[in-house]
Amino acid sequence: MFSHIDAYPGDPILGLNEAFGRDPRAHKVNLSIGLYVDDDGRLPVMRAVREAEAAALSDIAPRPYLPMAGTPAYRDAVQALVFGEDRAARREARIATLQTLGGGGALRVGADFLKRYFPDSTVWISDPSWDNHRVVFESAGFPVQAYPYYDDTTGGLRFDAMLETLAALPRHSIVLLHACCHNPTGVDLTQAQWQTLAPVLRERGVIAFVDMAYQGFGDGLEADAFAVRTLADAGVPTVVANSFSKNFSLYGERCGALSVVCASADEASRVFGQLTGTVRANYSNPPTHGARLVARVLGTPALRRAWEEELGGMRERIATMRAEIHARLAPHLSDDAAARYIGQRGMFTYTGLSAAQADALRETHGVYVLRSGRMCVAGLNTRNVDTVARAIAQVLTKS
Ligand code: LMR
């Protein structure tokens, strides 16, 4: 019956992460998957999460099915975090927000929902984008095309070319944007560029689908939400997928949310209803535990302060690691190429290493970066940064 089924070629990120797990070399370094680890190379359990978890343990509650849209406390706290407590769209009840299975689940629920109501649209992703964006939207039945984004020669943004392409899209096109800490390049739009882009998208009658997986890892929780809030304020129909995998270090709990900014409260309530139907058709309703922790942290002032402070420390550690690797690689690279390590933001740097160089780095030195050249800077620490820099320098010399 199943003899015609091809072998799965594997996922470029998760596959490499699994290969890392199987690699027996003691000195191996994982800079492939987007995970934040501390200076000891461990996934942190954040202080606020630990406290929320302890409180949850002393108050063991029943686990009923949650509503299809998730718990109201979680949905409200997330909406306030993403859009700002006093945003007009929020005050006017124009945002439909659902709890989802991480950011990936939000993307898929959003994609399925949009496919039903905009069956002829094309999805436009940045060139390049997170590998799974294309997979999710194609799996939902959309054709996917790419708009110009990363400038390989400068390590910056091709903003004019991006704008020109987006300004010519047909109505109802869906434009996937990264709110901050662009994955995989680490290159973001400036605030002025978002302000230029928003009215263009509004005028074209396109839908902005914003992926915000790294809120707090760029310039801070508020600054990183600038894109989302600018688009919402400009009246662009905006869909937002956000995730707490990274900024709560709750990867396996699959805590995320999907929000759709609508023109009126009535529209939002119909969108909300149809989104819950989309959830029912996928997985019925989301799980309880992780969302309970997130809601407790966001809704308890002392825990919230502790979380924000620790997140700030994680952001600073990444910046330090960028500076450390930059200092070690600067003698081996052109000024432009070296500058990328400190200029790009968030967890990732697009190193410019070729697939063959990434293979050599992995095979010869046990240093894992994606074959696209993406490095997870958050995997560097004071003990492995020398090894990694030496390995990169050797690979560069040999090629
Ligand atoms: C990544 O880009 O490495 C992360 O978002 C993990 C994933 O699922 O790909």
CSV table of C-alpha atoms and ligand atoms in Angstrom, one decimal:
chain,number,residue,atom,x,y,z
A,1,MET,CA,0.0,0.0,0.0
A,2,PHE,CA,2.7,2.5,0.9
A,3,SER,CA,5.4,1.3,-1.4
A,4,HIS,CA,5.2,4.4,-3.6
A,5,ILE,CA,6.0,6.7,-0.8
A,6,ASP,CA,9.3,8.5,-1.2
A,7,ALA,CA,11.9,8.8,1.6
A,8,TYR,CA,11.5,12.2,3.4
A,9,PRO,CA,14.6,14.2,2.6
A,10,GLY,CA,14.7,15.7,6.1
A,11,ASP,CA,14.3,19.2,7.3
A,12,PRO,CA,17.4,21.5,6.8
A,13,ILE,CA,17.2,22.8,10.4
A,14,LEU,CA,15.7,20.0,12.5
A,15,GLY,CA,17.6,17.4,10.5
A,16,LEU,CA,20.9,19.1,11.2
A,17,ASN,CA,20.0,19.4,14.9
A,18,GLU,CA,19.3,15.7,15.1
A,19,ALA,CA,22.6,15.0,13.3
A,20,PHE,CA,24.3,17.1,16.0
A,21,GLY,CA,22.7,15.0,18.7
A,22,ARG,CA,24.1,11.8,17.1
A,23,ASP,CA,27.7,13.3,16.6
A,24,PRO,CA,29.9,11.5,19.1
A,25,ARG,CA,32.7,14.2,19.1
A,26,ALA,CA,33.0,15.8,22.6
A,27,HIS,CA,34.2,19.2,21.2
A,28,LYS,CA,31.2,19.6,18.8
A,29,VAL,CA,29.4,23.0,18.8
A,30,ASN,CA,25.7,23.5,17.8
A,31,LEU,CA,25.1,26.8,16.0
A,32,SER,CA,22.5,25.3,13.7
A,33,ILE,CA,19.0,25.5,15.3
A,34,GLY,CA,17.6,28.7,16.8
A,35,LEU,CA,18.0,27.9,20.5
A,36,TYR,CA,19.2,30.3,23.1
A,37,VAL,CA,21.7,28.6,25.5
A,38,ASP,CA,23.5,30.3,28.4
A,39,ASP,CA,27.2,30.7,28.8
A,40,ASP,CA,27.4,27.1,30.1
A,41,GLY,CA,25.8,25.8,27.0
A,42,ARG,CA,22.5,25.0,28.8
A,43,LEU,CA,18.9,25.8,27.8
A,44,PRO,CA,17.9,28.2,30.6
A,45,VAL,CA,14.8,27.6,32.7
A,46,MET,CA,14.0,31.3,33.3
A,47,ARG,CA,13.6,32.4,36.9
A,48,ALA,CA,10.1,33.7,36.4
A,49,VAL,CA,9.0,30.5,34.7
A,50,ARG,CA,10.5,28.4,37.5
A,51,GLU,CA,8.5,30.4,40.0
A,52,ALA,CA,5.3,30.2,38.0
A,53,GLU,CA,5.9,26.5,37.7
A,54,ALA,CA,6.4,26.1,41.4
A,55,ALA,CA,3.2,28.0,42.1
A,56,ALA,CA,1.4,25.8,39.5
A,57,LEU,CA,2.7,22.7,41.3
A,58,SER,CA,1.3,23.8,44.7
A,59,ASP,CA,-2.1,24.4,43.1
A,60,ILE,CA,-2.5,21.4,40.8
A,61,ALA,CA,-5.6,22.1,38.8
A,62,PRO,CA,-7.8,19.9,36.6
A,63,ARG,CA,-7.0,19.8,32.9
A,64,PRO,CA,-10.2,20.2,31.0
A,65,TYR,CA,-10.3,20.7,27.2
A,66,LEU,CA,-9.5,24.4,26.7
A,67,PRO,CA,-11.7,26.4,24.4
A,68,MET,CA,-10.6,26.1,20.8
A,69,ALA,CA,-9.1,29.6,21.0
A,70,GLY,CA,-7.2,28.9,24.2
A,71,THR,CA,-7.6,30.6,27.6
A,72,PRO,CA,-8.9,34.2,27.7
A,73,ALA,CA,-6.2,35.2,30.3
A,74,TYR,CA,-3.5,34.1,28.0
A,75,ARG,CA,-5.0,35.6,24.9
A,76,ASP,CA,-5.5,38.9,26.5
A,77,ALA,CA,-2.0,39.1,28.0
A,78,VAL,CA,-0.4,38.1,24.7
A,79,GLN,CA,-2.4,40.6,22.8
A,80,ALA,CA,-1.3,43.4,25.1
A,81,LEU,CA,2.4,42.3,24.8
A,82,VAL,CA,2.3,42.2,21.1
A,83,PHE,CA,0.2,45.3,20.3
A,84,GLY,CA,0.7,47.4,23.4
A,85,GLU,CA,-1.8,47.7,26.2
A,86,ASP,CA,-3.5,50.8,24.9
A,87,ARG,CA,-3.4,50.3,21.1
A,88,ALA,CA,-6.5,51.7,19.4
A,89,ALA,CA,-7.2,48.4,17.6
A,90,ARG,CA,-7.2,46.7,21.0
A,91,ARG,CA,-9.4,49.3,22.7
A,92,GLU,CA,-11.9,49.0,19.9
A,93,ALA,CA,-11.9,45.1,20.1
A,94,ARG,CA,-10.7,44.9,16.5
A,95,ILE,CA,-8.0,42.2,17.1
A,96,ALA,CA,-8.9,38.5,17.1
A,97,THR,CA,-6.2,36.6,19.1
A,98,LEU,CA,-6.0,32.8,19.6
A,99,GLN,CA,-3.6,30.7,21.6
A,100,THR,CA,-1.7,28.4,19.2
A,101,LEU,CA,0.8,25.6,19.1
A,102,GLY,CA,3.9,27.8,19.1
A,103,GLY,CA,4.6,30.3,16.3
A,104,GLY,CA,4.6,27.4,13.8
A,105,GLY,CA,1.1,26.5,14.7
A,106,ALA,CA,0.0,30.1,14.4
A,107,LEU,CA,1.5,30.2,10.9
A,108,ARG,CA,-0.4,27.1,9.9
A,109,VAL,CA,-3.7,28.1,11.3
A,110,GLY,CA,-3.3,31.5,9.7
A,111,ALA,CA,-2.4,30.0,6.4
A,112,ASP,CA,-5.4,27.6,6.4
A,113,PHE,CA,-7.7,30.4,7.4
A,114,LEU,CA,-6.4,32.7,4.6
A,115,LYS,CA,-6.5,29.9,2.0
A,116,ARG,CA,-10.3,29.5,2.6
A,117,TYR,CA,-11.1,33.2,2.1
A,118,PHE,CA,-8.3,34.2,-0.4
A,119,PRO,CA,-8.0,31.0,-2.4
A,120,ASP,CA,-6.3,32.8,-5.4
A,121,SER,CA,-3.7,34.7,-3.5
A,122,THR,CA,0.0,34.2,-3.7
A,123,VAL,CA,2.2,34.3,-0.6
A,124,TRP,CA,5.4,36.4,-0.9
A,125,ILE,CA,8.3,35.6,1.5
A,126,SER,CA,11.6,37.4,1.8
A,127,ASP,CA,14.6,36.1,-0.1
A,128,PRO,CA,15.8,34.3,1.9
A,129,SER,CA,13.4,33.4,4.7
A,130,TRP,CA,13.1,30.8,7.4
A,131,ASP,CA,13.1,27.5,5.4
A,132,ASN,CA,9.8,26.4,6.9
A,133,HIS,CA,7.8,29.5,5.7
A,134,ARG,CA,7.7,28.1,2.2
A,135,VAL,CA,6.8,24.6,3.4
A,136,VAL,CA,3.9,25.9,5.6
A,137,PHE,CA,2.3,28.1,3.0
A,138,GLU,CA,2.8,25.6,0.2
A,139,SER,CA,1.3,22.9,2.4
A,140,ALA,CA,-1.7,25.1,2.9
A,141,GLY,CA,-2.1,25.2,-0.9
A,142,PHE,CA,-0.6,28.7,-1.7
A,143,PRO,CA,1.9,29.4,-4.5
A,144,VAL,CA,4.9,31.0,-2.8
A,145,GLN,CA,7.2,33.6,-4.4
A,146,ALA,CA,10.1,35.6,-3.0
A,147,TYR,CA,10.6,39.4,-2.8
A,148,PRO,CA,14.1,40.9,-2.8
A,149,TYR,CA,15.5,41.2,0.8
A,150,TYR,CA,19.1,40.4,1.7
A,151,ASP,CA,22.0,42.0,-0.1
A,152,ASP,CA,24.7,39.4,-0.3
A,153,THR,CA,27.4,41.9,-1.3
A,154,THR,CA,26.9,44.4,1.5
A,155,GLY,CA,25.3,42.1,4.2
A,156,GLY,CA,22.4,44.6,4.4
A,157,LEU,CA,18.9,45.1,3.1
A,158,ARG,CA,17.8,45.6,-0.5
A,159,PHE,CA,15.0,48.0,0.7
A,160,ASP,CA,14.4,49.8,-2.6
A,161,ALA,CA,14.1,46.6,-4.5
A,162,MET,CA,11.9,45.1,-1.8
A,163,LEU,CA,9.6,48.2,-1.9
A,164,GLU,CA,9.4,48.2,-5.7
A,165,THR,CA,8.3,44.5,-5.7
A,166,LEU,CA,5.8,44.9,-2.9
A,167,ALA,CA,4.4,48.1,-4.4
A,168,ALA,CA,3.5,46.2,-7.6
A,169,LEU,CA,1.7,43.2,-6.0
A,170,PRO,CA,-1.9,42.4,-6.9
A,171,ARG,CA,-4.6,43.0,-4.4
A,172,HIS,CA,-5.0,40.3,-1.7
A,173,SER,CA,-1.4,39.2,-2.0
A,174,ILE,CA,-0.1,37.9,1.3
A,175,VAL,CA,3.3,39.4,2.3
A,176,LEU,CA,5.2,37.4,5.0
A,177,LEU,CA,7.3,39.8,7.0
A,178,HIS,CA,9.6,39.3,10.0
A,179,ALA,CA,8.9,41.7,12.8
A,180,CYS,CA,12.5,41.7,14.2
A,181,CYS,CA,15.6,39.6,14.3
A,182,HIS,CA,15.1,38.4,10.7
A,183,ASN,CA,15.6,34.6,10.4
A,184,PRO,CA,18.0,33.7,8.8
A,185,THR,CA,19.9,36.9,8.0
A,186,GLY,CA,19.7,39.0,11.2
A,187,VAL,CA,18.9,42.0,8.9
A,188,ASP,CA,15.9,44.1,9.8
A,189,LEU,CA,14.1,47.1,8.4
A,190,THR,CA,14.7,50.3,10.3
A,191,GLN,CA,11.8,52.1,12.0
A,192,ALA,CA,11.8,54.6,9.1
A,193,GLN,CA,11.6,51.8,6.6
A,194,TRP,CA,8.6,50.2,8.3
A,195,GLN,CA,7.0,53.6,8.2
A,196,THR,CA,7.6,53.9,4.5
A,197,LEU,CA,6.4,50.3,3.8
A,198,ALA,CA,3.2,50.4,5.8
A,199,PRO,CA,1.2,52.9,3.6
A,200,VAL,CA,2.4,51.1,0.5
A,201,LEU,CA,1.0,47.8,1.7
A,202,ARG,CA,-2.2,49.5,2.7
A,203,GLU,CA,-2.6,51.2,-0.6
A,204,ARG,CA,-1.9,47.9,-2.5
A,205,GLY,CA,-4.7,46.1,-0.6
A,206,VAL,CA,-2.4,43.3,0.5
A,207,ILE,CA,-2.4,41.3,3.7
A,208,ALA,CA,0.7,41.6,6.0
A,209,PHE,CA,1.5,38.3,7.7
A,210,VAL,CA,4.1,39.1,10.4
A,211,ASP,CA,6.1,36.4,12.0
A,212,MET,CA,7.4,37.6,15.4
A,213,ALA,CA,9.3,34.7,16.9
A,214,TYR,CA,12.0,36.8,18.7
A,215,GLN,CA,10.3,39.6,20.5
A,216,GLY,CA,12.8,40.9,23.1
A,217,PHE,CA,15.9,39.6,21.3
A,218,GLY,CA,16.5,42.6,19.1
A,219,ASP,CA,16.2,46.0,20.9
A,220,GLY,CA,13.7,45.1,23.6
A,221,LEU,CA,10.1,44.0,23.9
A,222,GLU,CA,8.6,47.4,22.9
A,223,ALA,CA,11.0,48.3,20.2
A,224,ASP,CA,10.8,44.8,18.6
A,225,ALA,CA,7.0,45.2,18.3
A,226,PHE,CA,7.4,48.4,16.3
A,227,ALA,CA,6.7,46.8,12.9
A,228,VAL,CA,3.5,45.1,14.1
A,229,ARG,CA,2.2,48.2,15.7
A,230,THR,CA,3.1,50.4,12.8
A,231,LEU,CA,1.3,48.2,10.3
A,232,ALA,CA,-1.8,47.9,12.6
A,233,ASP,CA,-1.9,51.7,13.2
A,234,ALA,CA,-1.6,52.3,9.4
A,235,GLY,CA,-4.7,50.2,8.8
A,236,VAL,CA,-2.9,47.4,7.0
A,237,PRO,CA,-4.9,44.1,7.4
A,238,THR,CA,-2.3,42.5,9.6
A,239,VAL,CA,-2.0,38.9,10.8
A,240,VAL,CA,0.6,38.2,13.5
A,241,ALA,CA,2.1,34.9,14.5
A,242,ASN,CA,4.1,35.2,17.7
A,243,SER,CA,6.0,32.7,19.8
A,244,PHE,CA,7.2,32.2,23.3
A,245,SER,CA,9.6,29.4,22.5
A,246,LYS,CA,12.7,31.7,22.5
A,247,ASN,CA,11.8,34.6,24.8
A,248,PHE,CA,10.4,32.3,27.6
A,249,SER,CA,12.7,29.4,26.7
A,250,LEU,CA,9.6,27.2,26.5
A,251,TYR,CA,10.3,25.5,23.2
A,252,GLY,CA,8.7,22.2,23.9
A,253,GLU,CA,5.6,23.7,25.5
A,254,ARG,CA,4.5,25.1,22.1
A,255,CYS,CA,3.2,28.5,23.3
A,256,GLY,CA,2.3,30.9,20.6
A,257,ALA,CA,-0.6,33.0,19.4
A,258,LEU,CA,-2.2,34.2,16.2
A,259,SER,CA,-3.7,37.7,16.0
A,260,VAL,CA,-5.7,39.2,13.1
A,261,VAL,CA,-6.2,43.0,13.1
A,262,CYS,CA,-9.5,43.8,11.6
A,263,ALA,CA,-11.4,46.9,10.5
A,264,SER,CA,-14.2,46.6,13.1
A,265,ALA,CA,-15.1,44.7,16.2
A,266,ASP,CA,-17.9,42.9,14.2
A,267,GLU,CA,-15.4,41.8,11.6
A,268,ALA,CA,-13.0,40.7,14.3
A,269,SER,CA,-15.6,38.6,16.0
A,270,ARG,CA,-16.4,36.8,12.7
A,271,VAL,CA,-12.7,36.3,12.0
A,272,PHE,CA,-12.3,35.0,15.5
A,273,GLY,CA,-15.1,32.5,15.1
A,274,GLN,CA,-13.7,31.2,11.8
A,275,LEU,CA,-10.2,30.9,13.3
A,276,THR,CA,-11.6,28.7,16.1
A,277,GLY,CA,-13.2,26.5,13.4
A,278,THR,CA,-9.8,26.2,11.7
A,279,VAL,CA,-8.3,25.1,15.0
A,280,ARG,CA,-11.0,22.5,15.5
A,281,ALA,CA,-10.3,21.1,12.0
A,282,ASN,CA,-6.6,20.9,12.9
A,283,TYR,CA,-6.1,19.9,16.5
A,284,SER,CA,-9.3,20.8,18.3
A,285,ASN,CA,-7.9,22.9,21.1
A,286,PRO,CA,-4.5,23.9,22.5
A,287,PRO,CA,-2.7,22.4,25.6
A,288,THR,CA,-3.0,23.9,29.1
A,289,HIS,CA,0.4,23.9,30.8
A,290,GLY,CA,2.8,26.2,29.0
A,291,ALA,CA,0.1,28.8,28.4
A,292,ARG,CA,-0.7,28.8,32.1
A,293,LEU,CA,2.9,29.6,32.9
A,294,VAL,CA,3.1,32.4,30.4
A,295,ALA,CA,-0.2,34.0,31.5
A,296,ARG,CA,1.0,33.8,35.1
A,297,VAL,CA,4.3,35.5,34.4
A,298,LEU,CA,2.8,38.2,32.1
A,299,GLY,CA,0.0,38.9,34.6
A,300,THR,CA,2.1,39.0,37.9
A,301,PRO,CA,4.0,42.2,38.2
A,302,ALA,CA,7.0,40.7,40.1
A,303,LEU,CA,7.3,37.8,37.8
A,304,ARG,CA,6.9,40.0,34.8
A,305,ARG,CA,9.8,42.2,36.0
A,306,ALA,CA,12.0,39.2,36.6
A,307,TRP,CA,11.2,37.8,33.1
A,308,GLU,CA,12.0,41.1,31.4
A,309,GLU,CA,15.2,41.5,33.3
A,310,GLU,CA,16.4,38.0,32.4
A,311,LEU,CA,15.4,38.4,28.8
A,312,GLY,CA,17.4,41.6,28.7
A,313,GLY,CA,20.4,39.7,30.0
A,314,MET,CA,20.0,37.1,27.3
A,315,ARG,CA,19.9,39.9,24.7
A,316,GLU,CA,23.1,41.3,26.1
A,317,ARG,CA,24.9,38.0,26.2
A,318,ILE,CA,24.2,37.6,22.5
A,319,ALA,CA,25.6,41.1,21.8
A,320,THR,CA,28.7,40.2,23.7
A,321,MET,CA,29.1,37.0,21.7
A,322,ARG,CA,28.8,38.9,18.5
A,323,ALA,CA,31.6,41.2,19.6
A,324,GLU,CA,33.7,38.3,20.7
A,325,ILE,CA,33.5,36.4,17.5
A,326,HIS,CA,33.9,39.6,15.5
A,327,ALA,CA,37.1,40.4,17.3
A,328,ARG,CA,38.5,36.9,16.5
A,329,LEU,CA,37.4,36.8,12.9
A,330,ALA,CA,38.2,40.4,11.9
A,331,PRO,CA,41.8,39.6,10.9
A,332,HIS,CA,40.6,36.9,8.5
A,333,LEU,CA,37.8,38.7,6.8
A,334,SER,CA,37.2,41.9,4.8
A,335,ASP,CA,35.9,44.7,7.0
A,336,ASP,CA,32.4,44.3,5.3
A,337,ALA,CA,32.2,40.6,6.0
A,338,ALA,CA,33.4,41.0,9.6
A,339,ALA,CA,31.0,43.8,10.3
A,340,ARG,CA,28.0,41.5,9.6
A,341,TYR,CA,28.7,39.7,12.9
A,342,ILE,CA,28.0,42.8,14.9
A,343,GLY,CA,25.6,44.7,12.6
A,344,GLN,CA,23.1,41.9,12.3
A,345,ARG,CA,20.6,41.4,15.1
A,346,GLY,CA,18.9,38.7,17.1
A,347,MET,CA,19.9,35.1,17.3
A,348,PHE,CA,21.2,34.7,13.8
A,349,THR,CA,24.1,35.9,11.6
A,350,TYR,CA,24.3,35.2,7.9
A,351,THR,CA,28.0,34.4,7.8
A,352,GLY,CA,28.4,34.3,4.0
A,353,LEU,CA,29.8,30.8,4.3
A,354,SER,CA,28.9,28.5,1.4
A,355,ALA,CA,27.2,25.2,1.7
A,356,ALA,CA,30.6,23.5,1.1
A,357,GLN,CA,32.3,25.6,3.8
A,358,ALA,CA,29.4,24.8,6.2
A,359,ASP,CA,30.0,21.1,5.4
A,360,ALA,CA,33.7,21.4,6.0
A,361,LEU,CA,33.1,23.2,9.3
A,362,ARG,CA,30.9,20.4,10.5
A,363,GLU,CA,32.8,17.5,9.1
A,364,THR,CA,36.3,18.6,10.0
A,365,HIS,CA,35.7,20.7,13.1
A,366,GLY,CA,32.4,19.6,14.6
A,367,VAL,CA,30.9,23.1,14.3
A,368,TYR,CA,27.4,23.0,13.0
A,369,VAL,CA,25.9,26.0,11.1
A,370,LEU,CA,23.1,25.7,8.5
A,371,ARG,CA,24.2,25.0,4.9
A,372,SER,CA,22.8,28.4,4.0
A,373,GLY,CA,25.6,29.9,6.1
A,374,ARG,CA,23.2,30.9,9.0
A,375,MET,CA,24.9,30.8,12.4
A,376,CYS,CA,23.0,30.9,15.7
A,377,VAL,CA,25.1,33.3,17.6
A,378,ALA,CA,23.1,32.4,20.8
A,379,GLY,CA,24.9,29.1,20.7
A,380,LEU,CA,28.3,30.7,21.3
A,381,ASN,CA,29.8,31.0,24.7
A,382,THR,CA,33.1,32.1,26.4
A,383,ARG,CA,34.4,28.5,26.1
A,384,ASN,CA,33.6,27.7,22.5
A,385,VAL,CA,34.1,31.0,20.8
A,386,ASP,CA,37.8,30.5,20.3
A,387,THR,CA,37.3,27.1,18.7
A,388,VAL,CA,34.6,28.3,16.5
A,389,ALA,CA,36.6,31.3,15.3
A,390,ARG,CA,39.6,29.2,14.6
A,391,ALA,CA,37.6,26.6,12.7
A,392,ILE,CA,35.9,29.3,10.5
A,393,ALA,CA,39.3,30.9,9.8
A,394,GLN,CA,40.7,27.5,8.7
A,395,VAL,CA,37.8,26.8,6.5
A,396,LEU,CA,38.1,30.2,4.9
A,397,THR,CA,41.8,29.7,4.3
A,398,LYS,CA,41.3,26.3,2.7
A,399,SER,CA,38.7,27.5,0.2
B,1,LMR,C1,15.1,27.9,13.7
B,1,LMR,O1,14.9,28.7,12.8
B,1,LMR,O2,16.2,27.3,13.9
B,1,LMR,C2,14.0,27.7,14.8
B,1,LMR,O3,13.0,28.5,14.5
B,1,LMR,C3,13.7,26.3,15.0
B,1,LMR,C4,12.9,25.7,13.8
B,1,LMR,O4,11.8,25.1,14.1
B,1,LMR,O5,13.3,25.8,12.6
